[in-house]
PDB file of C-alpha atoms in Angstrom:
ATOM      1  CA  MET A 272     -54.078 -12.658 -48.089  1.00 41.00           C
ATOM      2  CA  PRO A 273     -57.330 -11.811 -49.755  1.00 43.00           C
ATOM      3  CA  ARG A 274     -59.411  -8.941 -48.531  1.00 46.00           C
ATOM      4  CA  ALA A 275     -63.023  -9.685 -47.485  1.00 49.00           C
ATOM      5  CA  GLU A 276     -65.528  -9.440 -50.333  1.00 55.00           C
ATOM      6  CA  HIS A 277     -66.437  -5.758 -51.458  1.00 52.00           C
ATOM      7  CA  PRO A 278     -69.962  -5.410 -52.659  1.00 54.00           C
ATOM      8  CA  LEU A 279     -70.439  -5.300 -56.243  1.00 58.00           C
ATOM      9  CA  GLY A 280     -71.721  -2.226 -58.227  1.00 63.00           C
ATOM     10  CA  GLY A 281     -69.820   0.398 -57.191  1.00 74.00           C
ATOM     11  CA  ALA A 282     -66.340   1.196 -58.518  1.00 79.00           C
ATOM     12  CA  PHE A 283     -67.346   2.304 -62.163  1.00 87.00           C
ATOM     13  CA  ALA A 284     -71.225   2.755 -61.410  1.00 84.00           C
ATOM     14  CA  HIS A 285     -71.032   6.246 -60.534  1.00 83.00           C
ATOM     15  CA  PRO A 286     -68.107   8.357 -62.363  1.00 89.00           C
ATOM     16  CA  PRO A 287     -67.117  11.861 -61.204  1.00 86.00           C
ATOM     17  CA  PRO A 288     -67.465  14.514 -63.886  1.00 83.00           C
ATOM     18  CA  GLY A 289     -65.527  14.151 -66.828  1.00 88.00           C
ATOM     19  CA  GLU A 290     -62.657  16.799 -67.392  1.00 82.00           C
ATOM     20  CA  ARG A 291     -59.631  17.520 -69.688  1.00 72.00           C
ATOM     21  CA  PRO A 292     -56.166  15.832 -68.729  1.00 79.00           C
ATOM     22  CA  ILE A 293     -53.491  18.181 -68.233  1.00 68.00           C
ATOM     23  CA  SER A 294     -51.242  17.957 -71.455  1.00 65.00           C
ATOM     24  CA  PRO A 295     -48.330  19.836 -72.698  1.00 59.00           C
ATOM     25  CA  GLN A 296     -49.802  22.426 -74.818  1.00 60.00           C
ATOM     26  CA  PRO A 297     -50.143  22.449 -77.634  1.00 61.00           C
ATOM     27  CA  SER A 298     -47.860  19.162 -78.436  1.00 58.00           C
ATOM     28  CA  TYR A 299     -50.975  16.682 -78.260  1.00 63.00           C
ATOM     29  CA  GLY A 300     -53.831  18.850 -79.504  1.00 61.00           C
ATOM     30  CA  VAL A 301     -55.854  18.749 -76.383  1.00 64.00           C
ATOM     31  CA  PRO A 302     -57.925  21.703 -76.012  1.00 65.00           C
ATOM     32  CA  THR A 303     -57.790  23.455 -72.622  1.00 65.00           C
ATOM     33  CA  GLU A 304     -61.543  24.116 -72.780  1.00 66.00           C
ATOM     34  CA  GLY A 305     -64.548  23.437 -74.944  1.00 64.00           C
ATOM     35  CA  GLY A 306     -64.720  20.772 -77.731  1.00 72.00           C
ATOM     36  CA  GLU A 307     -65.914  17.224 -77.613  1.00 84.00           C
ATOM     37  CA  MET A 308     -65.128  15.139 -74.587  1.00 88.00           C
ATOM     38  CA  MET A 309     -65.757  11.392 -74.261  1.00 93.00           C
ATOM     39  CA  PRO A 310     -68.986   9.976 -72.522  1.00 95.00           C
ATOM     40  CA  TRP A 311     -68.529   7.723 -69.605  1.00 95.00           C
ATOM     41  CA  THR A 312     -70.503   5.081 -71.715  1.00 95.00           C
ATOM     42  CA  PHE A 313     -67.488   4.819 -73.881  1.00 96.00           C
ATOM     43  CA  VAL A 314     -65.352   3.791 -70.983  1.00 96.00           C
ATOM     44  CA  ALA A 315     -68.011   1.281 -69.897  1.00 95.00           C
ATOM     45  CA  GLU A 316     -68.508  -0.178 -73.522  1.00 96.00           C
ATOM     46  CA  ARG A 317     -64.680  -0.576 -74.103  1.00 97.00           C
ATOM     47  CA  LEU A 318     -64.175  -2.019 -70.519  1.00 97.00           C
ATOM     48  CA  GLN A 319     -66.956  -4.639 -71.441  1.00 96.00           C
ATOM     49  CA  ALA A 320     -65.927  -5.405 -74.867  1.00 96.00           C
ATOM     50  CA  SER A 321     -62.137  -5.543 -74.585  1.00 97.00           C
ATOM     51  CA  ARG A 322     -60.894  -9.071 -74.937  1.00 97.00           C
ATOM     52  CA  ASN A 323     -57.341  -8.155 -73.440  1.00 98.00           C
ATOM     53  CA  TYR A 324     -56.251  -5.996 -70.642  1.00 98.00           C
ATOM     54  CA  TRP A 325     -52.784  -4.805 -70.413  1.00 98.00           C
ATOM     55  CA  VAL A 326     -52.127  -4.548 -66.492  1.00 99.00           C
ATOM     56  CA  VAL A 327     -48.982  -2.981 -65.278  1.00 99.00           C
ATOM     57  CA  THR A 328     -47.965  -3.522 -61.639  1.00 99.00           C
ATOM     58  CA  VAL A 329     -44.868  -2.310 -59.565  1.00 98.00           C
ATOM     59  CA  GLY A 330     -42.114  -4.678 -58.717  1.00 97.00           C
ATOM     60  CA  PRO A 331     -39.089  -4.624 -56.472  1.00 95.00           C
ATOM     61  CA  GLY A 332     -37.154  -1.633 -56.854  1.00 95.00           C
ATOM     62  CA  ASN A 333     -40.225   0.158 -58.606  1.00 95.00           C
ATOM     63  CA  ARG A 334     -39.845  -1.675 -61.815  1.00 96.00           C
ATOM     64  CA  PRO A 335     -42.774  -1.848 -63.956  1.00 97.00           C
ATOM     65  CA  HIS A 336     -43.962  -5.279 -65.023  1.00 98.00           C
ATOM     66  CA  THR A 337     -46.714  -5.464 -67.798  1.00 98.00           C
ATOM     67  CA  ALA A 338     -48.623  -8.362 -68.661  1.00 98.00           C
ATOM     68  CA  PRO A 339     -51.851  -9.095 -70.703  1.00 98.00           C
ATOM     69  CA  VAL A 340     -54.691 -10.662 -68.835  1.00 98.00           C
ATOM     70  CA  TRP A 341     -58.490 -11.541 -69.338  1.00 98.00           C
ATOM     71  CA  GLY A 342     -61.056  -9.636 -67.519  1.00 98.00           C
ATOM     72  CA  VAL A 343     -64.659  -8.916 -67.162  1.00 98.00           C
ATOM     73  CA  LEU A 344     -67.044  -6.193 -66.308  1.00 96.00           C
ATOM     74  CA  VAL A 345     -69.508  -7.348 -63.689  1.00 95.00           C
ATOM     75  CA  ALA A 346     -72.167  -5.017 -62.138  1.00 92.00           C
ATOM     76  CA  ASP A 347     -69.881  -2.124 -62.868  1.00 93.00           C
ATOM     77  CA  ASP A 348     -66.755  -3.574 -61.237  1.00 95.00           C
ATOM     78  CA  LEU A 349     -63.825  -4.796 -63.289  1.00 97.00           C
ATOM     79  CA  PHE A 350     -62.100  -8.111 -62.444  1.00 98.00           C
ATOM     80  CA  PHE A 351     -59.086 -10.048 -63.727  1.00 98.00           C
ATOM     81  CA  GLU A 352     -57.668 -13.003 -62.528  1.00 96.00           C
ATOM     82  CA  THR A 353     -54.001 -14.417 -62.418  1.00 95.00           C
ATOM     83  CA  SER A 354     -52.390 -17.235 -60.346  1.00 93.00           C
ATOM     84  CA  SER A 355     -50.894 -16.335 -57.201  1.00 90.00           C
ATOM     85  CA  THR A 356     -47.630 -17.626 -58.316  1.00 93.00           C
ATOM     86  CA  THR A 357     -47.158 -15.021 -61.252  1.00 96.00           C
ATOM     87  CA  ARG A 358     -45.024 -11.947 -61.168  1.00 97.00           C
ATOM     88  CA  LYS A 359     -47.874  -9.551 -61.363  1.00 97.00           C
ATOM     89  CA  ALA A 360     -49.575 -11.423 -58.193  1.00 97.00           C
ATOM     90  CA  ARG A 361     -46.222 -11.253 -56.294  1.00 97.00           C
ATOM     91  CA  ASN A 362     -45.891  -7.559 -57.119  1.00 98.00           C
ATOM     92  CA  LEU A 363     -49.563  -6.654 -56.201  1.00 98.00           C
ATOM     93  CA  ALA A 364     -49.101  -8.581 -52.830  1.00 97.00           C
ATOM     94  CA  ARG A 365     -46.460  -6.086 -52.117  1.00 97.00           C
ATOM     95  CA  ASN A 366     -48.090  -2.946 -53.664  1.00 98.00           C
ATOM     96  CA  PRO A 367     -51.669  -2.818 -55.004  1.00 98.00           C
ATOM     97  CA  ALA A 368     -50.837   0.220 -57.591  1.00 98.00           C
ATOM     98  CA  ALA A 369     -51.722  -0.942 -61.019  1.00 99.00           C
ATOM     99  CA  VAL A 370     -52.699   0.433 -64.516  1.00 99.00           C
ATOM    100  CA  VAL A 371     -55.029  -1.202 -66.779  1.00 99.00           C
ATOM    101  CA  HIS A 372     -55.268  -0.328 -70.400  1.00 98.00           C
ATOM    102  CA  THR A 373     -57.537  -1.801 -72.792  1.00 98.00           C
ATOM    103  CA  GLU A 374     -55.864  -3.561 -75.927  1.00 95.00           C
ATOM    104  CA  SER A 375     -56.835  -0.986 -78.434  1.00 93.00           C
ATOM    105  CA  GLY A 376     -54.718   1.771 -79.049  1.00 92.00           C
ATOM    106  CA  ASP A 377     -57.164   3.597 -81.242  1.00 92.00           C
ATOM    107  CA  GLU A 378     -60.229   3.676 -78.867  1.00 95.00           C
ATOM    108  CA  VAL A 379     -58.339   4.068 -75.497  1.00 96.00           C
ATOM    109  CA  VAL A 380     -59.279   3.387 -71.866  1.00 98.00           C
ATOM    110  CA  ILE A 381     -56.575   3.683 -69.178  1.00 98.00           C
ATOM    111  CA  VAL A 382     -57.466   3.010 -65.535  1.00 98.00           C
ATOM    112  CA  GLU A 383     -54.925   4.032 -62.740  1.00 98.00           C
ATOM    113  CA  GLY A 384     -55.636   2.808 -59.486  1.00 98.00           C
ATOM    114  CA  ALA A 385     -55.324  -0.344 -57.386  1.00 98.00           C
ATOM    115  CA  ALA A 386     -55.803  -3.757 -58.187  1.00 98.00           C
ATOM    116  CA  ILE A 387     -57.247  -5.421 -54.754  1.00 97.00           C
ATOM    117  CA  SER A 388     -57.386  -9.124 -54.064  1.00 96.00           C
ATOM    118  CA  PHE A 389     -61.307  -9.974 -53.961  1.00 96.00           C
ATOM    119  CA  ARG A 390     -62.617 -13.205 -52.411  1.00 93.00           C
ATOM    120  CA  PRO A 391     -66.172 -13.378 -53.733  1.00 93.00           C
ATOM    121  CA  SER A 392     -69.251 -15.056 -51.811  1.00 91.00           C
ATOM    122  CA  GLU A 393     -70.600 -18.161 -53.721  1.00 92.00           C
ATOM    123  CA  ASP A 394     -73.072 -16.117 -55.544  1.00 93.00           C
ATOM    124  CA  THR A 395     -70.710 -13.298 -56.544  1.00 94.00           C
ATOM    125  CA  GLY A 396     -68.168 -15.852 -57.717  1.00 95.00           C
ATOM    126  CA  GLY A 397     -70.820 -17.727 -59.820  1.00 96.00           C
ATOM    127  CA  ARG A 398     -71.656 -14.434 -61.346  1.00 96.00           C
ATOM    128  CA  ILE A 399     -68.137 -13.353 -62.209  1.00 97.00           C
ATOM    129  CA  ALA A 400     -67.391 -17.288 -63.379  1.00 98.00           C
ATOM    130  CA  ARG A 401     -70.296 -17.054 -65.731  1.00 98.00           C
ATOM    131  CA  ALA A 402     -69.164 -13.428 -67.155  1.00 98.00           C
ATOM    132  CA  PHE A 403     -65.647 -15.218 -67.861  1.00 98.00           C
ATOM    133  CA  ALA A 404     -67.244 -18.338 -69.317  1.00 98.00           C
ATOM    134  CA  GLY A 405     -69.592 -16.087 -71.581  1.00 98.00           C
ATOM    135  CA  LYS A 406     -66.649 -14.010 -72.667  1.00 98.00           C
ATOM    136  CA  TYR A 407     -64.012 -16.432 -73.393  1.00 98.00           C
ATOM    137  CA  GLU A 408     -64.739 -19.627 -75.414  1.00 96.00           C
ATOM    138  CA  ALA A 409     -64.057 -22.718 -73.728  1.00 95.00           C
ATOM    139  CA  TYR A 410     -63.064 -20.970 -70.410  1.00 96.00           C
ATOM    140  CA  GLU A 411     -64.907 -22.168 -67.445  1.00 95.00           C
ATOM    141  CA  PRO A 412     -63.338 -20.963 -64.162  1.00 96.00           C
ATOM    142  CA  ASP A 413     -64.328 -22.521 -60.820  1.00 95.00           C
ATOM    143  CA  PRO A 414     -65.023 -19.782 -58.248  1.00 94.00           C
ATOM    144  CA  ALA A 415     -63.728 -22.059 -55.715  1.00 93.00           C
ATOM    145  CA  ASP A 416     -60.098 -21.567 -57.233  1.00 90.00           C
ATOM    146  CA  TRP A 417     -60.373 -17.816 -55.952  1.00 92.00           C
ATOM    147  CA  ALA A 418     -61.069 -18.746 -52.264  1.00 88.00           C
ATOM    148  CA  ASP A 419     -57.193 -18.412 -51.462  1.00 85.00           C
ATOM    149  CA  GLY A 420     -56.619 -15.462 -54.024  1.00 89.00           C
ATOM    150  CA  GLY A 421     -56.032 -14.882 -57.888  1.00 94.00           C
ATOM    151  CA  LEU A 422     -58.983 -12.668 -58.492  1.00 97.00           C
ATOM    152  CA  TYR A 423     -58.574  -8.822 -58.374  1.00 98.00           C
ATOM    153  CA  ARG A 424     -61.031  -6.138 -58.547  1.00 97.00           C
ATOM    154  CA  ILE A 425     -60.009  -2.881 -59.988  1.00 97.00           C
ATOM    155  CA  GLU A 426     -60.495   0.333 -57.831  1.00 96.00           C
ATOM    156  CA  PRO A 427     -59.910   3.396 -60.084  1.00 97.00           C
ATOM    157  CA  ARG A 428     -58.291   6.446 -59.061  1.00 97.00           C
ATOM    158  CA  VAL A 429     -58.089   8.269 -62.531  1.00 97.00           C
ATOM    159  CA  VAL A 430     -59.633   6.956 -65.892  1.00 98.00           C
ATOM    160  CA  PHE A 431     -58.377   8.464 -69.311  1.00 96.00           C
ATOM    161  CA  ALA A 432     -60.195   7.734 -72.439  1.00 96.00           C
ATOM    162  CA  TRP A 433     -60.000   9.190 -76.129  1.00 93.00           C
ATOM    163  CA  ARG A 434     -60.598   8.302 -79.801  1.00 91.00           C
ATOM    164  CA  ASP A 435     -58.160  11.005 -80.678  1.00 77.00           C
ATOM    165  CA  MET A 436     -56.450  13.901 -78.819  1.00 72.00           C
ATOM    166  CA  PRO A 437     -59.153  16.511 -79.080  1.00 80.00           C
ATOM    167  CA  THR A 438     -61.689  14.051 -77.397  1.00 85.00           C
ATOM    168  CA  ALA A 439     -59.177  13.169 -74.521  1.00 88.00           C
ATOM    169  CA  THR A 440     -61.188  12.937 -71.366  1.00 93.00           C
ATOM    170  CA  CYS A 441     -60.370  12.126 -67.703  1.00 94.00           C
ATOM    171  CA  TRP A 442     -62.225  11.152 -64.746  1.00 96.00           C
ATOM    172  CA  ARG A 443     -60.645  11.555 -61.220  1.00 96.00           C
ATOM    173  CA  PHE A 444     -62.170   9.558 -58.423  1.00 94.00           C
ATOM    174  CA  ARG A 445     -61.864  10.877 -55.057  1.00 77.00           C
TER     175      ARG A 445
END
């Protein structure tokens, strides 16, 4: 059952300070201190610009399931949609744990957290639908279709980003 609407403008609006991810040294070349780190603006730009997002969910028996979805960043919240009959939706109904990876393997953004069913108000649903329609040609979702589920909001726990390993940065949301 979808949860009540969460206000927009929170999940990605105020990131914690960036830090180095824990990496087996020196195998990946991630410095333990100093060097260039990615700015949060890189994360926001990649989440906004990515056409496809790979979503990983946890299925029965803790089996991973990966599928590409379309998504939009609206008021600093990342949303994707899928039919309630899909494997990923069934997995999320049992366990909201999810990983979202933008489509690029060169300009990487990975979000670990939860995909929470989101039931938008009429106004918020309109904003999200317009964002989808503006991003994906000939696609015009009807917000009424989300009244019974199918729209998910990402709640980040950890975000990773890099262009190459010396720039690897993570943000840990508490």
